[in-house]
Coordinates of C-alpha atoms in Angstrom, one line a residue:
M1 CA -16.7 21.4 -234.9
A2 CA -18.8 21.0 -238.1
L3 CA -16.0 18.9 -239.6
I4 CA -16.0 16.5 -236.6
L5 CA -19.8 16.2 -236.7
S6 CA -19.6 15.4 -240.4
L7 CA -16.9 12.8 -239.9
S8 CA -19.0 11.2 -237.1
V9 CA -22.0 10.9 -239.4
V10 CA -19.9 9.4 -242.2
F11 CA -18.3 6.9 -239.8
T12 CA -21.7 5.8 -238.4
A13 CA -23.2 5.5 -241.9
F14 CA -20.4 3.3 -243.3
F15 CA -18.5 1.6 -240.5
G16 CA -21.2 1.6 -237.7
K17 CA -23.7 0.1 -240.1
S18 CA -21.2 -2.6 -240.9
K19 CA -20.6 -3.4 -237.2
I20 CA -24.4 -3.6 -236.4
S21 CA -24.8 -5.9 -239.4
E22 CA -22.0 -8.2 -238.1
K23 CA -23.7 -8.3 -234.6
I24 CA -27.1 -9.3 -236.1
E25 CA -25.4 -12.0 -238.2
V26 CA -23.7 -13.4 -235.1
M27 CA -27.1 -13.5 -233.2
E28 CA -28.8 -15.1 -236.2
S29 CA -26.1 -17.7 -236.5
K30 CA -27.1 -19.1 -233.0
E31 CA -30.1 -21.3 -233.4
Y32 CA -33.0 -19.8 -231.4
K33 CA -34.6 -22.6 -229.4
G34 CA -37.1 -20.6 -227.3
I35 CA -37.9 -18.9 -224.0
I36 CA -38.8 -21.2 -221.1
T37 CA -41.2 -19.5 -218.8
L38 CA -41.1 -20.6 -215.1
W39 CA -43.7 -19.4 -212.6
H40 CA -42.5 -19.4 -209.0
I41 CA -44.7 -19.3 -205.9
D42 CA -43.4 -19.0 -202.3
G43 CA -45.9 -21.0 -200.3
F44 CA -43.8 -21.2 -197.1
E45 CA -40.9 -19.2 -195.7
G46 CA -37.4 -19.8 -197.1
G47 CA -34.1 -19.5 -195.3
T48 CA -32.5 -16.3 -196.4
G49 CA -32.5 -14.3 -199.6
S50 CA -34.8 -15.2 -202.4
R51 CA -35.7 -18.5 -204.0
K52 CA -36.6 -16.6 -207.2
Q53 CA -33.1 -15.1 -207.3
F54 CA -31.6 -18.5 -206.8
L55 CA -33.6 -19.8 -209.8
L56 CA -32.5 -16.9 -211.9
K57 CA -28.8 -17.6 -211.1
V58 CA -29.3 -21.2 -212.0
A59 CA -31.1 -20.2 -215.2
R60 CA -28.1 -18.1 -216.3
E61 CA -25.8 -21.1 -215.7
F62 CA -28.2 -23.2 -217.7
E63 CA -28.4 -20.7 -220.6
K64 CA -24.6 -20.7 -220.9
Q65 CA -24.7 -24.5 -221.5
N66 CA -27.7 -24.4 -223.8
S67 CA -27.1 -21.8 -226.5
G68 CA -30.3 -20.3 -227.9
V69 CA -32.4 -21.1 -224.8
L70 CA -33.6 -18.4 -222.3
V71 CA -35.3 -19.1 -218.9
M72 CA -37.6 -16.4 -217.6
V73 CA -38.6 -16.7 -213.9
I74 CA -41.8 -14.9 -212.9
N75 CA -43.1 -14.5 -209.3
H76 CA -46.7 -15.4 -208.6
T77 CA -49.1 -15.8 -205.7
F78 CA -51.6 -18.6 -205.0
E79 CA -54.3 -16.3 -206.2
S80 CA -52.6 -15.1 -209.4
V81 CA -51.7 -18.6 -210.5
K82 CA -55.3 -19.7 -209.9
E83 CA -56.6 -16.8 -211.9
R84 CA -54.2 -17.4 -214.8
I85 CA -54.9 -21.2 -215.0
N86 CA -58.7 -20.6 -214.9
K87 CA -58.1 -18.5 -218.0
G88 CA -56.2 -21.4 -219.7
E89 CA -52.8 -19.7 -219.3
Y90 CA -49.9 -22.0 -218.4
P91 CA -46.1 -21.6 -218.1
D92 CA -43.6 -24.2 -219.3
L93 CA -42.5 -24.9 -215.7
I94 CA -43.9 -24.1 -212.3
S95 CA -42.1 -24.0 -209.0
Y96 CA -44.6 -24.3 -206.1
S97 CA -45.5 -25.9 -202.8
N98 CA -48.7 -27.4 -201.3
G99 CA -51.8 -25.3 -201.9
V100 CA -51.2 -24.4 -205.5
E101 CA -53.8 -26.2 -207.7
I102 CA -52.5 -27.1 -211.1
K103 CA -54.1 -29.0 -214.0
D104 CA -52.8 -30.9 -217.0
L105 CA -49.3 -31.8 -215.6
I106 CA -46.9 -33.7 -217.9
E107 CA -45.4 -36.9 -216.6
L108 CA -41.7 -36.6 -215.6
N109 CA -38.9 -39.1 -215.8
C110 CA -36.5 -38.1 -212.9
D111 CA -34.2 -40.2 -210.8
R112 CA -34.8 -37.8 -207.9
A113 CA -38.2 -37.0 -206.4
P114 CA -40.0 -37.0 -203.1
K115 CA -43.0 -39.3 -202.5
G116 CA -45.4 -36.4 -202.6
G117 CA -44.7 -35.9 -206.3
Y118 CA -46.3 -39.1 -207.4
M119 CA -49.8 -39.8 -208.5
G120 CA -50.1 -43.6 -208.3
D121 CA -46.9 -44.9 -209.9
K122 CA -46.4 -41.9 -212.2
L123 CA -44.3 -38.9 -211.3
Y124 CA -45.6 -35.4 -212.0
A125 CA -43.6 -33.3 -209.6
T126 CA -40.0 -33.4 -208.3
A127 CA -38.6 -31.1 -205.6
W128 CA -35.6 -28.8 -206.1
C129 CA -35.3 -27.7 -202.4
C130 CA -37.0 -28.0 -199.1
G131 CA -37.2 -26.6 -195.6
G132 CA -37.8 -28.4 -192.4
Y133 CA -39.6 -28.2 -189.0
T134 CA -37.6 -27.9 -185.8
L135 CA -38.4 -27.8 -182.1
I136 CA -36.7 -24.7 -180.7
K137 CA -36.2 -24.2 -176.9
N138 CA -35.3 -21.0 -175.2
P139 CA -33.5 -22.1 -172.0
N140 CA -33.5 -18.5 -170.8
A141 CA -37.3 -17.8 -171.0
V142 CA -38.0 -15.4 -168.1
D143 CA -41.6 -16.2 -167.4
K144 CA -41.9 -19.8 -168.6
E145 CA -45.5 -20.7 -169.4
Q146 CA -46.1 -24.3 -168.2
N147 CA -46.0 -26.9 -171.0
T148 CA -46.9 -24.4 -173.7
I149 CA -45.6 -24.3 -177.3
I150 CA -45.9 -21.6 -180.0
V151 CA -46.4 -23.0 -183.4
S152 CA -45.6 -21.3 -186.7
Q153 CA -48.1 -22.2 -189.4
A154 CA -48.2 -20.7 -193.0
E155 CA -51.4 -20.7 -195.1
Y156 CA -51.2 -24.4 -196.1
T157 CA -48.4 -25.9 -194.1
Q158 CA -49.0 -28.7 -191.6
P159 CA -46.7 -28.2 -188.5
L160 CA -49.3 -29.8 -186.2
V161 CA -49.1 -33.0 -188.2
A162 CA -45.3 -32.9 -187.7
M163 CA -45.9 -32.6 -184.0
L164 CA -48.4 -35.5 -184.0
L165 CA -46.1 -37.9 -185.8
E166 CA -43.1 -36.8 -183.7
G167 CA -45.0 -37.6 -180.6
L168 CA -44.6 -34.1 -179.0
E169 CA -47.1 -33.5 -176.2
F170 CA -47.9 -30.0 -174.8
D171 CA -50.9 -29.0 -172.7
N172 CA -51.2 -25.6 -174.4
I173 CA -50.6 -25.2 -178.2
K174 CA -50.7 -21.7 -179.6
V175 CA -50.8 -21.5 -183.4
Y176 CA -49.8 -18.2 -185.2
K177 CA -48.8 -17.0 -188.6
P178 CA -45.0 -17.4 -189.1
M179 CA -43.8 -13.8 -188.3
D180 CA -46.3 -13.5 -185.4
A181 CA -45.1 -16.8 -184.0
Y182 CA -41.5 -15.6 -184.1
V183 CA -42.3 -12.3 -182.4
K184 CA -44.2 -14.1 -179.7
F185 CA -41.4 -16.5 -179.0
T186 CA -38.7 -13.7 -178.8
A187 CA -40.8 -12.0 -176.0
N188 CA -39.1 -14.6 -173.7
K189 CA -42.3 -15.8 -172.1
T190 CA -42.6 -19.2 -173.7
A191 CA -39.8 -21.7 -173.7
Y192 CA -40.9 -23.9 -176.7
F193 CA -41.4 -23.0 -180.3
L194 CA -42.2 -25.2 -183.3
G195 CA -40.6 -23.3 -186.2
T196 CA -38.7 -23.8 -189.4
Q197 CA -35.2 -23.1 -190.9
R198 CA -36.3 -19.5 -191.4
D199 CA -36.7 -19.1 -187.6
I200 CA -33.3 -20.5 -187.0
V201 CA -31.9 -17.9 -189.4
R202 CA -33.8 -15.1 -187.7
L203 CA -32.7 -16.1 -184.2
N204 CA -29.1 -16.5 -185.3
N205 CA -29.2 -13.0 -186.8
R206 CA -30.7 -11.7 -183.6
G207 CA -27.9 -13.4 -181.5
M208 CA -30.5 -15.2 -179.4
E209 CA -29.1 -18.5 -177.9
V210 CA -31.5 -21.3 -178.4
E211 CA -31.5 -25.1 -178.6
S212 CA -32.9 -26.7 -181.7
T213 CA -34.0 -30.3 -182.6
P214 CA -35.1 -31.0 -186.2
L215 CA -38.2 -33.1 -186.6
T216 CA -37.7 -36.2 -188.6
A217 CA -41.0 -38.0 -188.8
Y218 CA -42.8 -35.7 -191.3
N219 CA -42.1 -32.8 -193.7
D220 CA -44.3 -31.0 -196.2
L221 CA -42.0 -28.0 -196.8
Y222 CA -41.0 -28.9 -200.3
Q223 CA -40.5 -26.6 -203.3
Y224 CA -41.8 -28.7 -206.1
L225 CA -41.2 -28.3 -209.9
S226 CA -43.6 -29.5 -212.6
L227 CA -43.8 -29.5 -216.3
T228 CA -46.9 -27.7 -217.7
G229 CA -46.0 -26.5 -221.2
N230 CA -47.4 -27.9 -224.4
D231 CA -44.6 -26.9 -226.8
V232 CA -42.8 -30.2 -227.7
K233 CA -39.5 -28.5 -228.6
K234 CA -39.4 -26.3 -225.5
N235 CA -40.3 -29.2 -223.3
V236 CA -37.1 -30.9 -224.3
Y237 CA -35.1 -28.0 -222.7
A238 CA -37.6 -27.6 -219.8
K239 CA -36.9 -31.2 -218.8
R240 CA -33.2 -30.6 -219.2
F241 CA -33.5 -27.6 -216.9
I242 CA -35.3 -29.8 -214.3
D243 CA -32.4 -32.3 -214.4
F244 CA -29.9 -29.4 -214.1
L245 CA -31.7 -28.0 -211.1
I246 CA -31.8 -31.2 -209.1
S247 CA -28.2 -32.2 -210.0
D248 CA -25.6 -32.4 -207.3
K249 CA -23.8 -29.3 -208.7
V250 CA -26.8 -27.1 -208.1
Q251 CA -28.1 -28.8 -205.0
R252 CA -24.8 -28.1 -203.3
Q253 CA -25.4 -24.4 -203.7
L254 CA -28.7 -24.4 -201.7
N255 CA -26.9 -23.7 -198.4
R256 CA -26.2 -20.1 -199.8
I257 CA -29.9 -19.4 -199.3
C258 CA -30.1 -21.6 -196.1
M259 CA -32.4 -24.1 -197.7
F260 CA -31.9 -27.9 -197.8
S261 CA -31.6 -30.4 -200.6
P262 CA -34.1 -33.3 -200.5
Y263 CA -31.3 -35.5 -201.9
I264 CA -27.9 -34.7 -200.4
E265 CA -26.7 -33.4 -197.1
L266 CA -25.3 -29.9 -196.9
D267 CA -23.2 -28.1 -194.4
N268 CA -24.0 -24.6 -193.3
D269 CA -22.2 -21.8 -191.4
I270 CA -25.2 -21.8 -189.0
E271 CA -24.5 -25.0 -187.0
Q272 CA -28.2 -25.6 -186.2
L273 CA -29.0 -25.7 -189.9
S274 CA -26.3 -28.3 -190.4
N275 CA -28.2 -30.5 -188.0
F276 CA -30.9 -31.0 -190.6
K277 CA -30.4 -34.2 -192.5
V278 CA -32.0 -35.9 -195.5
Y279 CA -34.7 -38.1 -194.0
K280 CA -35.9 -40.2 -196.9
E281 CA -38.2 -42.3 -194.7
N282 CA -40.2 -39.4 -193.3
K283 CA -43.9 -39.0 -194.1
S284 CA -45.3 -36.3 -196.2
I285 CA -48.5 -35.4 -198.2
S286 CA -49.3 -35.2 -201.9
A287 CA -48.2 -32.2 -203.7
F288 CA -51.6 -32.2 -205.5
Y289 CA -54.0 -31.9 -202.6
H290 CA -56.4 -29.0 -203.1
A291 CA -56.4 -26.0 -200.8
D292 CA -59.7 -27.0 -199.1
I293 CA -58.2 -30.5 -198.2
L294 CA -55.2 -28.8 -196.6
K295 CA -57.4 -26.4 -194.6
Q296 CA -59.4 -29.4 -193.4
M297 CA -56.2 -31.1 -192.4
Q298 CA -55.1 -28.1 -190.4
G299 CA -58.5 -28.1 -188.7
I300 CA -58.4 -31.7 -187.5
S301 CA -54.7 -31.9 -186.6
L302 CA -55.1 -30.2 -183.3
S303 CA -57.9 -32.6 -182.4
A304 CA -55.7 -35.5 -183.4
I305 CA -52.9 -34.2 -181.1
N306 CA -55.4 -34.1 -178.3
G307 CA -56.1 -37.8 -178.8
N308 CA -59.1 -38.0 -181.1
Q309 CA -58.5 -41.4 -182.7
N310 CA -60.9 -40.7 -185.6
D311 CA -59.0 -37.6 -186.6
I312 CA -55.6 -39.4 -186.1
N313 CA -56.8 -42.1 -188.6
K314 CA -58.0 -39.5 -191.1
I315 CA -54.6 -37.8 -191.0
K316 CA -52.6 -41.0 -191.3
N317 CA -54.8 -42.0 -194.4
M318 CA -53.7 -38.7 -196.0
L319 CA -50.0 -39.3 -195.7
V320 CA -47.6 -40.7 -198.3

């Protein structure tokens, strides 16, 4: 036993040391180009699975094509991003939706971008995926409330603006947080529900038969991507990652998480998700509106639906 132990020590000292040195030399031979930090914030419900995990998968593909570059994806909330930015901390890239307030963005040069990513004629945000609003009908509602609709509204989303521009008219509009809205609708007392792709996935998993009509006049459910780093060398690869993320190759994979591409049409195993199309002419809002403006917009949209012309004009003036 002592002999075996002695031989192990000798092997490690001479041969093991050689192997470790070889590995270090191989690592050093690859030019290190940097770690790209990407903050990700979920501001509205996705389809299925995790958008962060999707980004991580794409990041691994990108790293294989760009030796020496690593992409680190970090989850954040509205609050944590605000706190970090107020301290002067920035990532190289940020994935976000309406309601995230960002300063000192760097101009982009992308062939693909939604209208909400522009400030004037300059592009500061593209979008790498999107959701969509849909009018859902339960034909089997047991105790149908007359001309009533349940509306799913996240912290900064604008489903009532989608209703307004679509011309949907209901006498009674009940607005709830997304999960509460879904639960209320599945109680079978209300026939109509303004939801998103996430609700279609939930209802499909539940086996509940519904009718669904995607809304085409307006959409603000975009997952944007902006460049915020100040390292010139890393920005070269950060821009390259943006181009990779919005390429057809990656965009075709979005149906795996039941999200949509803002640029190409995708099929989905869930038929009602395949009904969502790319509507390039739909209205939206700026990706850069501050949270207080978005809250104000939510506040006046119900009044606008009820016919207040002053509030209708205010909302139309906020659209892009």
